[in-house]
PDB file of C-alpha atoms in Angstrom:
ATOM      1  CA  MET A   9     261.571 101.093 114.724  1.00  0.00           C
ATOM      2  CA  LEU A  10     259.632 103.210 117.236  1.00  0.00           C
ATOM      3  CA  ASN A  11     259.945 106.283 114.995  1.00  0.00           C
ATOM      4  CA  LEU A  12     258.457 104.337 112.059  1.00  0.00           C
ATOM      5  CA  SER A  13     255.488 103.223 114.192  1.00  0.00           C
ATOM      6  CA  LEU A  14     254.831 106.781 115.335  1.00  0.00           C
ATOM      7  CA  ASN A  15     254.991 108.023 111.738  1.00  0.00           C
ATOM      8  CA  ILE A  16     252.420 105.442 110.572  1.00  0.00           C
ATOM      9  CA  ALA A  17     250.104 106.366 113.452  1.00  0.00           C
ATOM     10  CA  ALA A  18     250.441 110.070 112.630  1.00  0.00           C
ATOM     11  CA  GLN A  19     249.512 109.385 108.990  1.00  0.00           C
ATOM     12  CA  GLY A  20     246.317 107.639 110.062  1.00  0.00           C
ATOM     13  CA  ASP A  21     245.535 110.524 112.415  1.00  0.00           C
ATOM     14  CA  ILE A  22     245.506 113.117 109.603  1.00  0.00           C
ATOM     15  CA  LEU A  23     242.830 111.148 107.747  1.00  0.00           C
ATOM     16  CA  THR A  24     240.731 110.914 110.926  1.00  0.00           C
ATOM     17  CA  LYS A  25     241.136 114.655 111.538  1.00  0.00           C
ATOM     18  CA  LEU A  26     240.207 115.424 107.931  1.00  0.00           C
ATOM     19  CA  GLN A  27     237.077 113.265 108.147  1.00  0.00           C
ATOM     20  CA  GLU A  28     236.002 115.206 111.248  1.00  0.00           C
ATOM     21  CA  ILE A  29     236.051 118.598 109.483  1.00  0.00           C
ATOM     22  CA  ALA A  30     235.465 117.815 105.800  1.00  0.00           C
ATOM     23  CA  ILE A  31     232.962 116.431 103.361  1.00  0.00           C
ATOM     24  CA  ILE A  32     235.033 114.118 101.169  1.00  0.00           C
ATOM     25  CA  ASP A  33     234.015 113.132  97.637  1.00  0.00           C
ATOM     26  CA  GLN A  34     236.588 110.975  95.874  1.00  0.00           C
ATOM     27  CA  LYS A  35     236.831 110.058  92.208  1.00  0.00           C
ATOM     28  CA  VAL A  36     234.061 112.413  91.159  1.00  0.00           C
ATOM     29  CA  MET A  37     233.986 112.319  87.356  1.00  0.00           C
ATOM     30  CA  MET A  38     233.853 115.999  86.363  1.00  0.00           C
ATOM     31  CA  PRO A  39     232.419 116.444  82.837  1.00  0.00           C
ATOM     32  CA  MET A  40     234.178 118.527  80.208  1.00  0.00           C
ATOM     33  CA  ARG A  41     232.395 120.159  77.267  1.00  0.00           C
ATOM     34  CA  ASP A  42     233.446 117.382  74.863  1.00  0.00           C
ATOM     35  CA  GLY A  43     232.004 114.635  77.088  1.00  0.00           C
ATOM     36  CA  ILE A  44     235.339 113.522  78.567  1.00  0.00           C
ATOM     37  CA  ARG A  45     235.235 113.155  82.359  1.00  0.00           C
ATOM     38  CA  LEU A  46     238.185 113.988  84.613  1.00  0.00           C
ATOM     39  CA  ALA A  47     238.713 112.163  87.911  1.00  0.00           C
ATOM     40  CA  THR A  48     238.496 114.633  90.777  1.00  0.00           C
ATOM     41  CA  ASP A  49     238.762 114.416  94.567  1.00  0.00           C
ATOM     42  CA  ILE A  50     236.926 117.117  96.510  1.00  0.00           C
ATOM     43  CA  TYR A  51     237.499 118.005 100.164  1.00  0.00           C
ATOM     44  CA  ARG A  52     235.321 120.798 101.507  1.00  0.00           C
ATOM     45  CA  PRO A  53     234.370 122.244 104.874  1.00  0.00           C
ATOM     46  CA  LYS A  54     231.185 120.928 106.441  1.00  0.00           C
ATOM     47  CA  THR A  55     229.047 123.923 105.508  1.00  0.00           C
ATOM     48  CA  ASP A  56     226.356 124.766 102.990  1.00  0.00           C
ATOM     49  CA  LYS A  57     227.901 128.194 102.405  1.00  0.00           C
ATOM     50  CA  PRO A  58     230.125 128.868  99.379  1.00  0.00           C
ATOM     51  CA  VAL A  59     233.848 128.669 100.153  1.00  0.00           C
ATOM     52  CA  PRO A  60     236.956 129.589  98.146  1.00  0.00           C
ATOM     53  CA  VAL A  61     238.656 126.733  96.302  1.00  0.00           C
ATOM     54  CA  ILE A  62     242.284 125.665  96.014  1.00  0.00           C
ATOM     55  CA  PHE A  63     242.446 123.725  92.736  1.00  0.00           C
ATOM     56  CA  SER A  64     245.255 121.443  91.593  1.00  0.00           C
ATOM     57  CA  ARG A  65     245.413 119.470  88.360  1.00  0.00           C
ATOM     58  CA  THR A  66     248.143 116.885  88.043  1.00  0.00           C
ATOM     59  CA  PRO A  67     249.443 114.280  85.600  1.00  0.00           C
ATOM     60  CA  TYR A  68     250.522 112.229  88.636  1.00  0.00           C
ATOM     61  CA  ASN A  69     248.473 109.695  90.562  1.00  0.00           C
ATOM     62  CA  PHE A  70     246.706 111.373  93.484  1.00  0.00           C
ATOM     63  CA  ASN A  71     245.150 108.118  94.690  1.00  0.00           C
ATOM     64  CA  PRO A  72     246.082 107.796  98.388  1.00  0.00           C
ATOM     65  CA  TYR A  73     246.446 103.999  98.093  1.00  0.00           C
ATOM     66  CA  ARG A  74     249.597 102.931  96.271  1.00  0.00           C
ATOM     67  CA  ASP A  75     251.087  99.470  96.291  1.00  0.00           C
ATOM     68  CA  GLY A  76     248.598  98.498  98.997  1.00  0.00           C
ATOM     69  CA  LYS A  77     249.791 101.268 101.317  1.00  0.00           C
ATOM     70  CA  LEU A  78     248.090 104.473 102.422  1.00  0.00           C
ATOM     71  CA  ASN A  79     249.951 107.653 101.425  1.00  0.00           C
ATOM     72  CA  THR A  80     248.495 110.588 103.333  1.00  0.00           C
ATOM     73  CA  ARG A  81     250.428 113.457 101.722  1.00  0.00           C
ATOM     74  CA  GLY A  82     247.314 114.546  99.798  1.00  0.00           C
ATOM     75  CA  PHE A  83     245.209 114.306 102.951  1.00  0.00           C
ATOM     76  CA  LYS A  84     247.628 116.681 104.688  1.00  0.00           C
ATOM     77  CA  ARG A  85     247.197 119.245 101.909  1.00  0.00           C
ATOM     78  CA  ALA A  86     243.423 118.831 102.054  1.00  0.00           C
ATOM     79  CA  TYR A  87     243.400 119.154 105.849  1.00  0.00           C
ATOM     80  CA  ASP A  88     245.503 122.325 105.733  1.00  0.00           C
ATOM     81  CA  ALA A  89     243.099 123.889 103.220  1.00  0.00           C
ATOM     82  CA  VAL A  90     239.826 122.783 104.833  1.00  0.00           C
ATOM     83  CA  SER A  91     240.954 123.768 108.337  1.00  0.00           C
ATOM     84  CA  ARG A  92     241.435 127.312 106.969  1.00  0.00           C
ATOM     85  CA  GLY A  93     237.986 127.427 105.349  1.00  0.00           C
ATOM     86  CA  TYR A  94     238.940 126.447 101.792  1.00  0.00           C
ATOM     87  CA  ALA A  95     237.784 123.579  99.619  1.00  0.00           C
ATOM     88  CA  TYR A  96     240.661 121.541  98.184  1.00  0.00           C
ATOM     89  CA  VAL A  97     240.080 120.012  94.751  1.00  0.00           C
ATOM     90  CA  VAL A  98     242.654 117.798  93.026  1.00  0.00           C
ATOM     91  CA  GLN A  99     242.156 116.437  89.524  1.00  0.00           C
ATOM     92  CA  ASN A 100     243.949 114.045  87.190  1.00  0.00           C
ATOM     93  CA  GLU A 101     244.750 115.565  83.822  1.00  0.00           C
ATOM     94  CA  ARG A 102     242.913 114.300  80.767  1.00  0.00           C
ATOM     95  CA  GLY A 103     244.066 110.773  79.912  1.00  0.00           C
ATOM     96  CA  ARG A 104     245.941 110.204  83.188  1.00  0.00           C
ATOM     97  CA  PHE A 105     245.118 107.533  85.774  1.00  0.00           C
ATOM     98  CA  PHE A 106     241.364 107.617  86.433  1.00  0.00           C
ATOM     99  CA  SER A 107     240.557 110.420  83.961  1.00  0.00           C
ATOM    100  CA  GLU A 108     239.164 109.686  80.529  1.00  0.00           C
ATOM    101  CA  GLY A 109     240.559 110.886  77.204  1.00  0.00           C
ATOM    102  CA  GLU A 110     244.012 111.071  75.674  1.00  0.00           C
ATOM    103  CA  TRP A 111     246.939 112.642  77.507  1.00  0.00           C
ATOM    104  CA  ASP A 112     249.000 115.229  75.608  1.00  0.00           C
ATOM    105  CA  ILE A 113     252.504 115.809  76.937  1.00  0.00           C
ATOM    106  CA  LEU A 114     252.342 119.394  75.621  1.00  0.00           C
ATOM    107  CA  GLY A 115     249.410 120.172  77.860  1.00  0.00           C
ATOM    108  CA  THR A 116     245.704 119.746  78.274  1.00  0.00           C
ATOM    109  CA  PRO A 117     243.168 121.765  76.333  1.00  0.00           C
ATOM    110  CA  LEU A 118     242.668 125.208  77.847  1.00  0.00           C
ATOM    111  CA  THR A 119     238.960 124.495  77.847  1.00  0.00           C
ATOM    112  CA  ASP A 120     239.493 121.817  80.541  1.00  0.00           C
ATOM    113  CA  GLY A 121     240.536 124.497  83.023  1.00  0.00           C
ATOM    114  CA  TYR A 122     237.637 126.739  82.100  1.00  0.00           C
ATOM    115  CA  ASP A 123     235.175 123.842  82.349  1.00  0.00           C
ATOM    116  CA  ALA A 124     236.582 122.750  85.725  1.00  0.00           C
ATOM    117  CA  PHE A 125     236.216 126.226  87.219  1.00  0.00           C
ATOM    118  CA  SER A 126     232.716 126.600  85.785  1.00  0.00           C
ATOM    119  CA  TRP A 127     231.717 123.252  87.321  1.00  0.00           C
ATOM    120  CA  MET A 128     233.176 124.151  90.731  1.00  0.00           C
ATOM    121  CA  ALA A 129     231.386 127.511  90.744  1.00  0.00           C
ATOM    122  CA  LYS A 130     227.988 125.796  90.570  1.00  0.00           C
TER     123      LYS A 130
END
């Protein structure tokens, strides 16, 4: 029981640590060239300077709140990236969870990747 309590406290700590070092923008709707918007969470260092980006697109739910519980696995990845000077960007694939459009099991349009990188470069 004590181990479980310590684990829950440690999960909350990673979010606090991340908030101290990062600008966090969640559920940003990134536009694609055809007007579809893809749900995107952005974690970046607190700086106005350009930084390199670690980008992940997933068909899985990256929302940290599931079944009323906080899952901090994504926050840990974001913290690891931001603490090393990177922005961490995670995006739902077209048609999945908070993203608009239709999901295609054979893959998303190649233009979605190009559009995402073009948007992040701005």
